Coordinates of C-alpha atoms and ligand atoms in Angstrom, one line a residue:
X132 CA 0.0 0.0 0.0
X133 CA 1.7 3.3 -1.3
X134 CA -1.2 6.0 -0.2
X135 CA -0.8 9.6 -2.2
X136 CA 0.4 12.5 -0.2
X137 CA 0.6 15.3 -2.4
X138 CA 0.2 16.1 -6.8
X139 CA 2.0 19.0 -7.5
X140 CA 1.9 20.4 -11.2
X141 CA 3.9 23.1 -12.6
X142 CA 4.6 24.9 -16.0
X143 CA 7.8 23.7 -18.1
X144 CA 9.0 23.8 -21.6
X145 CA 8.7 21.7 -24.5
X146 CA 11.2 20.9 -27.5
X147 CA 9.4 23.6 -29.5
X148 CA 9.4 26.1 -26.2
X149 CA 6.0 26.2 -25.9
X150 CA 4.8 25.8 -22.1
X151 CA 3.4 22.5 -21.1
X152 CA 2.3 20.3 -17.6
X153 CA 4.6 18.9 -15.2
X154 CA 3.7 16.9 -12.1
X155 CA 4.8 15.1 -9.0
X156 CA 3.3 12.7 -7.3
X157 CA 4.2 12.2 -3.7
X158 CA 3.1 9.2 -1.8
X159 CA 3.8 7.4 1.7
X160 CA 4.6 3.3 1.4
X161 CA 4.8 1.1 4.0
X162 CA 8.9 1.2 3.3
X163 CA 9.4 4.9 3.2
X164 CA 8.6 7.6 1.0
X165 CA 7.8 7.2 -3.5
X166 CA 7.5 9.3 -5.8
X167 CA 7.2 9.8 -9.7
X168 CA 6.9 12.5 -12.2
X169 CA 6.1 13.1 -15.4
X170 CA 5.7 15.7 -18.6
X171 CA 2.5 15.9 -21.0
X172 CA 3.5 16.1 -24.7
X173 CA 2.2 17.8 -27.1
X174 CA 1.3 17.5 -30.9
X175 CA 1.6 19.5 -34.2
X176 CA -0.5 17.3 -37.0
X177 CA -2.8 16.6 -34.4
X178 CA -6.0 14.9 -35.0
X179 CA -8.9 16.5 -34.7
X180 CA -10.4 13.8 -32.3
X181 CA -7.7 14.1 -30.2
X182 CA -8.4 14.7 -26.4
X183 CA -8.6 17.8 -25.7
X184 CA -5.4 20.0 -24.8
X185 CA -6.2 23.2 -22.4
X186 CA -4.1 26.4 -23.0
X187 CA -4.4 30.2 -21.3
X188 CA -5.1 31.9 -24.3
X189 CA -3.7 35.2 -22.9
X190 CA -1.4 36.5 -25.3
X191 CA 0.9 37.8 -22.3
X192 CA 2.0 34.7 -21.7
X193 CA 3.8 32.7 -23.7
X194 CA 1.3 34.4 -26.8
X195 CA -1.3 32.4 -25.6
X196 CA 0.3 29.0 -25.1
X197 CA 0.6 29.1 -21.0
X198 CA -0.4 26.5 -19.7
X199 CA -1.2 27.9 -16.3
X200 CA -5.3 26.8 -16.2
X201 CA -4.3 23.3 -16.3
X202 CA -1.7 23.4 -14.0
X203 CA -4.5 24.6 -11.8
X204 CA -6.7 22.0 -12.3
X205 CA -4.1 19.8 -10.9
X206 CA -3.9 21.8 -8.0
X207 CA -7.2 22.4 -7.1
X208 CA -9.3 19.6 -8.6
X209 CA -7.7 16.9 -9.5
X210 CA -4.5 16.4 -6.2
X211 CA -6.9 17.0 -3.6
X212 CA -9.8 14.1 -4.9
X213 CA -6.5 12.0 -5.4
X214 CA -5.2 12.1 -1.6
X215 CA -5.5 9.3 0.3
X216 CA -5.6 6.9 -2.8
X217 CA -3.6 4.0 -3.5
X218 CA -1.5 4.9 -6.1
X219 CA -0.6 1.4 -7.5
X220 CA -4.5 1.2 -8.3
X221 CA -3.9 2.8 -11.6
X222 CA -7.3 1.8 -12.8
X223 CA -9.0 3.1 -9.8
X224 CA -6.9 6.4 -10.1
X225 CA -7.7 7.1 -13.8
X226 CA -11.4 6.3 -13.4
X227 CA -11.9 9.1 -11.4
X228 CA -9.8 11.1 -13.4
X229 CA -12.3 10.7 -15.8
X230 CA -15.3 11.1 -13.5
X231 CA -13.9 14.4 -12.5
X232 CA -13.6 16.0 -15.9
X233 CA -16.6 14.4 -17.1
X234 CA -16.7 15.4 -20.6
X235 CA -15.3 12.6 -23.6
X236 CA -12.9 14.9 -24.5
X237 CA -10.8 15.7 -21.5
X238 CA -12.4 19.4 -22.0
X239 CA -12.9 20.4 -18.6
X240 CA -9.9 19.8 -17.0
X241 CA -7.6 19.2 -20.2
X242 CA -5.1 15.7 -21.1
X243 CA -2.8 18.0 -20.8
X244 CA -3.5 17.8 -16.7
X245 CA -5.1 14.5 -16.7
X246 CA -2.2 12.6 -18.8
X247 CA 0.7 13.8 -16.3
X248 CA -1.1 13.1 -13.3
X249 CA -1.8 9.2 -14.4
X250 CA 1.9 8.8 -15.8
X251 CA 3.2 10.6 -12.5
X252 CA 1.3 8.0 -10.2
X253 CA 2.3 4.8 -12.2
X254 CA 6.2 5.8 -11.6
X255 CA 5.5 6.3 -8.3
X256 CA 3.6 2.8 -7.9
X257 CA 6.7 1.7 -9.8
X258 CA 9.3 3.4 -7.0
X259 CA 6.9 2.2 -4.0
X260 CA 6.8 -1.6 -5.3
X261 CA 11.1 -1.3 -5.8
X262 CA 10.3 -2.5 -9.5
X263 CA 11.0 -0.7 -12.9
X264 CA 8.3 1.2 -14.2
X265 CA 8.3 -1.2 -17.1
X266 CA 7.5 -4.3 -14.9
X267 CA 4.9 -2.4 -12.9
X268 CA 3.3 -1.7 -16.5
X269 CA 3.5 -5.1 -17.6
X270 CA 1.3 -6.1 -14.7
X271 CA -1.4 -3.4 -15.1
X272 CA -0.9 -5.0 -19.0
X273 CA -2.1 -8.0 -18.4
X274 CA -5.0 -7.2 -16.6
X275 CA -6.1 -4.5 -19.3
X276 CA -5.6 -7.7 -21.5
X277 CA -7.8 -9.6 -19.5
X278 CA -10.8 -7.0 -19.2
X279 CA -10.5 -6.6 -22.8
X280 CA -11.1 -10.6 -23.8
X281 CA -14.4 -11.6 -24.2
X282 CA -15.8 -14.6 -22.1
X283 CA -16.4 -16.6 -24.9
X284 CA -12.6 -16.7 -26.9
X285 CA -11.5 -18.6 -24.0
X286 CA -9.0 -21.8 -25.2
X287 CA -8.3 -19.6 -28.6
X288 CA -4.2 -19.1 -29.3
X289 CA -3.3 -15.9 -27.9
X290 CA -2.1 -13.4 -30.5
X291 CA 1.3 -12.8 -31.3
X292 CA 2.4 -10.2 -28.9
X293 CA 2.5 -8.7 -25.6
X294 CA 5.0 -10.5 -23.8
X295 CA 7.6 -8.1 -22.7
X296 CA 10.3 -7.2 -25.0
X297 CA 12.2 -4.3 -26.0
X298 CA 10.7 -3.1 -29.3
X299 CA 12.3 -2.2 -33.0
X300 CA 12.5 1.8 -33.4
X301 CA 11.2 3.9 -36.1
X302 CA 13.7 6.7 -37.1
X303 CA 13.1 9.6 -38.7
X304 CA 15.7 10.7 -41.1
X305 CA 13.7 13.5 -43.2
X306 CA 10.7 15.3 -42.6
X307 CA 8.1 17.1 -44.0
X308 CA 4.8 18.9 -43.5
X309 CA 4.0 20.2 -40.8
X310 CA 7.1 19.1 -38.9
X311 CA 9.1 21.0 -41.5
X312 CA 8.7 23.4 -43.5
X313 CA 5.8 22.2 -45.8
X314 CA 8.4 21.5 -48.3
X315 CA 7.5 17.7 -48.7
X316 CA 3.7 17.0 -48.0
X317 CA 4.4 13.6 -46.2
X318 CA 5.4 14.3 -42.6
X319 CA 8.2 11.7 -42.0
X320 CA 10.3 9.5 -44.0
X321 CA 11.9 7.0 -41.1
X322 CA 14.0 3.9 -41.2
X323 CA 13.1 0.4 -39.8
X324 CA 16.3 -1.2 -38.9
X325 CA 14.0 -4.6 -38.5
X326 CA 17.6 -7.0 -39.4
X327 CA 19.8 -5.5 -35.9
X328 CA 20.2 -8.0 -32.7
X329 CA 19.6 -5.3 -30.5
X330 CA 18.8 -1.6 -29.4
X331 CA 22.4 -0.9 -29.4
X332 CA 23.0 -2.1 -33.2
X333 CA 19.7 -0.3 -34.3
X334 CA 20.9 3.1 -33.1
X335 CA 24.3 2.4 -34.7
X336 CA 23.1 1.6 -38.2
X337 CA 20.6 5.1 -37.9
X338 CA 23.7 7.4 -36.7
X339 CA 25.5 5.6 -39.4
X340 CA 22.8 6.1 -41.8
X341 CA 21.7 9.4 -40.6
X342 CA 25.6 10.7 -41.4
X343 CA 25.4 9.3 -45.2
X344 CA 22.0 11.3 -45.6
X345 CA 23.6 14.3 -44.3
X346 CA 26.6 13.9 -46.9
X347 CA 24.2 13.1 -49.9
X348 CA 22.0 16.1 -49.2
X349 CA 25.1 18.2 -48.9
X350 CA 27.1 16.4 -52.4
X351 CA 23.1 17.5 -54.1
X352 CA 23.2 20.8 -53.0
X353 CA 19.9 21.0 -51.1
X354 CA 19.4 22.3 -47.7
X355 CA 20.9 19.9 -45.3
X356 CA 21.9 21.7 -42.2
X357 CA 18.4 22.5 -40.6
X358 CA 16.8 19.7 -39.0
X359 CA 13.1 19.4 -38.6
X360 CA 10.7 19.2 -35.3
X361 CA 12.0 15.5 -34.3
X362 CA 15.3 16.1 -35.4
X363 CA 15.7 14.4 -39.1
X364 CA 16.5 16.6 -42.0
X365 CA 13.8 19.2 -44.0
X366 CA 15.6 19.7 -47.3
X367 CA 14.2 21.3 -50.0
X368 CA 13.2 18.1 -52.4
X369 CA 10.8 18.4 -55.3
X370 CA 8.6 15.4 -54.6
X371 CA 8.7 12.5 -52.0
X372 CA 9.6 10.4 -54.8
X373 CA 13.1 12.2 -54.5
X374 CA 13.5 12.2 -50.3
X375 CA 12.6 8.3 -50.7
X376 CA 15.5 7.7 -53.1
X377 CA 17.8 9.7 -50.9
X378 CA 17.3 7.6 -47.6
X379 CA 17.3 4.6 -49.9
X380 CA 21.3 5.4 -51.0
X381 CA 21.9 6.5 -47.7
X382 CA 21.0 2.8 -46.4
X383 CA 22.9 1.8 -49.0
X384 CA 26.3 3.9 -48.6
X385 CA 25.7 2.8 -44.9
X386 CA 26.5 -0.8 -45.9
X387 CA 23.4 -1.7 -45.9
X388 CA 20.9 -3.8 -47.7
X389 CA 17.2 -1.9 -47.8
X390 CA 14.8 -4.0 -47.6
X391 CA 16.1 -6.6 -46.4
X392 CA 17.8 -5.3 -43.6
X393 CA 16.9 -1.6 -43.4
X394 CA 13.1 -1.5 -44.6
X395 CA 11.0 2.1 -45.0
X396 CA 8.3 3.9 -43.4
X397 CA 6.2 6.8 -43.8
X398 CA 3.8 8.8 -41.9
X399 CA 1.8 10.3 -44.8
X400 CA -0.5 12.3 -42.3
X401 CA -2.2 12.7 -45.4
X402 CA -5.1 14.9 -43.5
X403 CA -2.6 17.5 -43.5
X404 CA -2.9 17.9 -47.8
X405 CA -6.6 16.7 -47.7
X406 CA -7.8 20.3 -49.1
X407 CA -11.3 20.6 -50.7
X408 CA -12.6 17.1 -50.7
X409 CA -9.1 15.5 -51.7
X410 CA -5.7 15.6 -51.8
X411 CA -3.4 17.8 -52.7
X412 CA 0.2 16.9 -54.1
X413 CA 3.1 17.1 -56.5
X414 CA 2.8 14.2 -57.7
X415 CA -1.1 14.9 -58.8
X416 CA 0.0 18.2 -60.3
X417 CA -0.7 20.6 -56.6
X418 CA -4.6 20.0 -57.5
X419 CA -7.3 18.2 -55.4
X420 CA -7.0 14.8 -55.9
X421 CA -9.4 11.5 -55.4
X422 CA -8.4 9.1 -52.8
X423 CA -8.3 6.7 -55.7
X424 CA -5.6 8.8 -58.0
X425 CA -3.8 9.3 -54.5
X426 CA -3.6 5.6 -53.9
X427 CA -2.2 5.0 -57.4
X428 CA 0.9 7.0 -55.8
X429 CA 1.3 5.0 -52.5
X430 CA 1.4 2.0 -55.1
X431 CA 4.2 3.5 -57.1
X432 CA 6.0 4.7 -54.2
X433 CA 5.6 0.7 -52.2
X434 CA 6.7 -0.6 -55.3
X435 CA 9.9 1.3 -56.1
X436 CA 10.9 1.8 -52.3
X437 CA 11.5 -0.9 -49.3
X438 CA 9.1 0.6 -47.7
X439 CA 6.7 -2.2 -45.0
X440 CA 4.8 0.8 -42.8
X441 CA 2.1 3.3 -44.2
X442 CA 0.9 5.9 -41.8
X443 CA -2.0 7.7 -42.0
X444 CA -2.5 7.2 -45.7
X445 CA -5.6 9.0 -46.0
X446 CA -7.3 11.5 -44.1
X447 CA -8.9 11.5 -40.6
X448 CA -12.8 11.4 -41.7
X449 CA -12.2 9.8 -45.1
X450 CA -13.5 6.1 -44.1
X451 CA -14.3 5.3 -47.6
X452 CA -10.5 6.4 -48.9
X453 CA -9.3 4.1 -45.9
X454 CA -11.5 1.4 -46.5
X455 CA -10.0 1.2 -50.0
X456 CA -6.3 1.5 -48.7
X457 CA -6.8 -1.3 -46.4
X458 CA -7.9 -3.3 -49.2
X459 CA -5.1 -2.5 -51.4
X460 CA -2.2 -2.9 -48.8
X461 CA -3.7 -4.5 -45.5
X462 CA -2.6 -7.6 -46.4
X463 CA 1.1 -7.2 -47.3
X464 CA 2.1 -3.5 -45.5
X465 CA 1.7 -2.5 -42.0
X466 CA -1.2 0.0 -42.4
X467 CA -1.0 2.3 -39.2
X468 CA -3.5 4.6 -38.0
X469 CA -2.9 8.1 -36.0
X470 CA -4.9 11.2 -37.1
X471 CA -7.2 8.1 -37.5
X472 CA -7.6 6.1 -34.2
X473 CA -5.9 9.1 -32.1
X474 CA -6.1 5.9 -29.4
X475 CA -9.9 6.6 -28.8
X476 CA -11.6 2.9 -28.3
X477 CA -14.7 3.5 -30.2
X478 CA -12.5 4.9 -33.6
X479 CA -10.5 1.7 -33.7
X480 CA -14.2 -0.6 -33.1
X481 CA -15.4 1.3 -35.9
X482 CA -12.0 0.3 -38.0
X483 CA -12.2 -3.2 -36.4
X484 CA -15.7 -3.5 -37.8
X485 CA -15.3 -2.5 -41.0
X486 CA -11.8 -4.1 -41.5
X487 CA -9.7 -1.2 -41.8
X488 CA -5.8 -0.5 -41.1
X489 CA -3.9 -3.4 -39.2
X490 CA -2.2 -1.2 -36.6
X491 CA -2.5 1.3 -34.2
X492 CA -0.3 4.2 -33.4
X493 CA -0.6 4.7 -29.5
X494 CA -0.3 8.4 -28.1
X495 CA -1.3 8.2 -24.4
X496 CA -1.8 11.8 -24.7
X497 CA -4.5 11.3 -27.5
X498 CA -6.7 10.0 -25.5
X499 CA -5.1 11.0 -21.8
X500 CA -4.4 8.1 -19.3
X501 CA -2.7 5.3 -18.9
X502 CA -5.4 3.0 -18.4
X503 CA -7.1 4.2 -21.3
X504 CA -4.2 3.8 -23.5
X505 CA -3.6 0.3 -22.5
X506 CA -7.7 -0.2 -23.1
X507 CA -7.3 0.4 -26.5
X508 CA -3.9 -1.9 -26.7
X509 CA -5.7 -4.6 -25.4
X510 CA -8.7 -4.3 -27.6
X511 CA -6.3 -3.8 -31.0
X512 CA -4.2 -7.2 -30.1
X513 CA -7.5 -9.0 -29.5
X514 CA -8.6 -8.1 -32.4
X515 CA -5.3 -9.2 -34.1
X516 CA -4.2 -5.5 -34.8
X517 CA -0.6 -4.5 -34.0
X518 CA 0.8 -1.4 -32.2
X519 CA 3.4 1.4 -32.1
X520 CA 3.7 3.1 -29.3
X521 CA 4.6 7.0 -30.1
X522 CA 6.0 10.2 -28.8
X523 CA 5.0 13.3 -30.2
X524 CA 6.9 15.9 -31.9
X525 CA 6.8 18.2 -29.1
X526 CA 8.4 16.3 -26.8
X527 CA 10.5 16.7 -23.5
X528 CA 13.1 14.3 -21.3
X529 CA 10.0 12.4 -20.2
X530 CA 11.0 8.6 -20.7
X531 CA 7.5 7.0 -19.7
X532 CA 7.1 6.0 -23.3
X533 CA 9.8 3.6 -23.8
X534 CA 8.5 1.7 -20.7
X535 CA 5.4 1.6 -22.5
X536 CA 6.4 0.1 -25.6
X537 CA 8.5 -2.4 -23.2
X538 CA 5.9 -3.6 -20.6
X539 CA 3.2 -3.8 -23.4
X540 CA 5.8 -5.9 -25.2
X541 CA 4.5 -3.9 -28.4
X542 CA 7.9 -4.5 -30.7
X543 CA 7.8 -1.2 -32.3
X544 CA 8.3 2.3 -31.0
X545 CA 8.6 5.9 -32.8
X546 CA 10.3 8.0 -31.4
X547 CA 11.5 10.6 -33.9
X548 CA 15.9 11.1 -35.5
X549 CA 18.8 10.3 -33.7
X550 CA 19.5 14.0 -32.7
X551 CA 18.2 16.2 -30.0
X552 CA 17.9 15.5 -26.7
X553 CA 14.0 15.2 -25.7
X554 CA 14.0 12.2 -28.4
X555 CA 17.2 10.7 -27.6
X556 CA 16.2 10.6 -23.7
X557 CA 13.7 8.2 -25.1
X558 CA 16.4 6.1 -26.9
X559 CA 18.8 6.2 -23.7
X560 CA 16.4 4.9 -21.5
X561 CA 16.0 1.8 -24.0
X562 CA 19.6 1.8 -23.8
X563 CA 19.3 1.9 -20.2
X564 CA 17.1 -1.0 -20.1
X565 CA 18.6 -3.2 -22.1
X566 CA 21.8 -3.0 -20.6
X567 CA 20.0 -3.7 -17.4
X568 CA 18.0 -6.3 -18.4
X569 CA 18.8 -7.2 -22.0
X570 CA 19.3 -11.1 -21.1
X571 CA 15.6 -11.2 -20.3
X572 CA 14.2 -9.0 -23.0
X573 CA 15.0 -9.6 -26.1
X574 CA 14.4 -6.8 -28.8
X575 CA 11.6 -8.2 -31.3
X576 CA 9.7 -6.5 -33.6
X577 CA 6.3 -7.4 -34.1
X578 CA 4.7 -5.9 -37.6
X579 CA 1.7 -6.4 -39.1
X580 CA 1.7 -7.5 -43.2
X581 CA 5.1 -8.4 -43.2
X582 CA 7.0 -11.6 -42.6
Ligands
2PG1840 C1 2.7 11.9 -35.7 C2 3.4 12.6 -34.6 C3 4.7 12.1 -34.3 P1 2.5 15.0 -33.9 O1 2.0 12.4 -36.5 O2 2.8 10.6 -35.8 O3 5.6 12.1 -35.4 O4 3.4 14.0 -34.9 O5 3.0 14.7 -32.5 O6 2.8 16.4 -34.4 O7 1.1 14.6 -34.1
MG1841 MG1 1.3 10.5 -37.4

């Protein structure tokens, strides 16, 4: 029994300098004192179902970012309804999180207070029981896995992950839309390195790779110096077609094989160029394009490229373009929705039900506790969906994630490039636990349409 003492919430800085929440959670355990603490993100391309993030509004501070209202409601709603609780009753402790907002969205209060608060009190359940955070989350795992089966699939063979292991990164090596500056309409072109033996080898081949982009773009003559929101390169290409054939040579001038040992992915965010009732592109000649015409370019771009990951391929509300992806690469490409899920439950029954995408792009902050997040896990790997657990691309030295992706035993995380600090705190701490406790956890990657 760990019982909560005090939340405390205050105003820090993002990796874009915008002003988000903060909070400690304080607790007495029967062995002494625990605590925890920990930072909400925040998004760019976010998706317009997206839990709702509260802000000041007064231009004063921080032109209108401040954060101060939320760090409020910690204060004065949400810590003194918490004290007293057991904080290694997550489930308990994010109910009434809930209760007290009240609204689907997270309005009242804001995930931006809500999310912190949850993440805060599972590192300090993970302090008070003496166990890494990842461990404690594994536990709270398998019970979300448990609520989420249905009576009647007893004796069925369980799907094909969730056992802990320490999962295969997504790295960002060029960028685009709105994480750049709008000079590619695809946000992110990132490397799988799905062939390394371990986190160690993955981050060596992305430096490795990274540094042969960074010479290619400079030999070209384009624009290589300024890196983008989650630290991969913004150069000014003509077409995606172009960016893909760079980080194809750079795998290649790395030593290694794409495809086969260095595969491709892509966040499209296509709701980001969905203008007028299509999309807008190069490729289609800058006018609005059907979902159909825009398809015919994923194919030729899948075809040419090693690429095994599509996300967010059409827009956010465009069910029917999606429902026509899925039928076109479901079966042989990870499909992976954000802008589409944003890790709301009844979004991915709706995608369930009508058979579309094959994985899930999990943003605790999207939806706002941990509970939650791990609600909608469950429910995507009983319904034979995969997941990648994300950060955000404003992001801070807030680890909780990799313990996520970890515990959950998901097999793939994204975290962003291999530069700047708020994504490579993510990368240490997978560092950190491997080295710890690499003989147990071994890294695996679990994709969906591949292999
Ligand atoms: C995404 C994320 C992370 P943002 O779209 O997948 O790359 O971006 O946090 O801006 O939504
Ligand atoms: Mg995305």
């Amino acid at each position: 029994m760990a019982r909560i003492e005090t939340v405390h919430a205050r105003e820090v800085l993002d990796s874009r300098g915008r002003p988000t929440v903060e909070v400690e959670v304080h607790c007495q355990a029967t062995h002494g004192a625990a605590w925890g603490r920990a930072i909400a993100p925040s998004g760019a391309s976010t998706g317009r179902h997206e839990a709702v993030e509260r802000r000041d509004g007064d231009r004063d501070w921080f032109d209108g970012d401040g954060v101060t209202v939320a760090v409020q409601a910690v204060h004065e709603v949400i810590g003194p309804a918490l004290a007293g609780l057991n904080v290694t009753d997550q489930f308990t402790i994010d109910r009434l999180l809930c209760e007290l907002d009240g609204t689907p969205n997270k309005q009242r209060l804001g995930a931006n207070a809500i999310l912190p608060v949850s993440l805060a009190c599972a590192h300090a359940a993970a302090q008070a029981q003496r166990c890494p955070l990842f461990r404690h989350i594994a536990q709270l795992w398998q019970a979300a896995c448990q609520r989420a089966t249905p009576p009647d699939t007893d004796g069925q063979a369980p799907p094909s992950w969730g056992e802990p292991v320490l999962p295969v990164p997504m790295i960002n090596m060029i960028s685009g839309g709105l994480h750049a500056g709008q000079q590619m309409e695809i946000q992110d072109i990132m490397i799988v390195p799905w062939a390394a033996r371990s986190v160690r080898e993955c981050l060596s081949w992305a430096v490795r790779i990274y540094r042969r982009l960074r010479e290619l773009l400079r030999e070209r003559g384009l624009t290589w110096a300024l890196v983008a929101d989650e630290g991969g390169f913004g150069p000014n290409v003509d077409t995606v077609d172009e960016a893909l054939g760079l980080v194809t040579e750079a795998i290649e001038r790395a030593g290694l094989e794409p495809g086969a040992q260095v595969a491709l992915a892509l966040d499209v965010a296509a709701s980001h160029f969905y203008r007028d009732g299509g999309y807008v592109i190069a490729e289609l000649g800058g006018g609005p394009a059907t979902a159909d015409e825009f398809l015919s370019v994923l194919r030729a771009w899948t075809s040419h490229f090693p690429i095994m990951s599509l996300e967010d391929v059409c827009a956010e509300d465009d069910w029917d373009g999606w429902r026509k992806a899925s039928l076109c690469f479901g079966r042989t490409l990870q499909l992976v929705g954000d802008d589409l899920f944003v890790t709301n439950l009844a979004r991915l029954r709706q995608a369930i039900e009508a058979g579309i995408a094959n994985t899930v792009l999990i943003k605790p902050n999207q939806v706002g506790t941990l509970s939650e997040t791990l609600e909608v896990m469950a429910v995507a790997r009983q319904a034979g969906y995969h997941c990648v657990v994300s950060a955000r691309s404003g992001e801070t030295e807030d680890i909780t994630i990799a313990h996520l992706a970890v515990g959950t035993g998901a097999g793939q995380i994204k975290i962003g490039s291999v530069t700047r600090s708020e994504r490579l705190a993510k990368y240490n701490e997978l560092l950190r636990i491997a080295d710890g406790w690499g003989d147990e956890l071994p890294l695996k990657g679990h994709f969906a349409g591949v292999g």
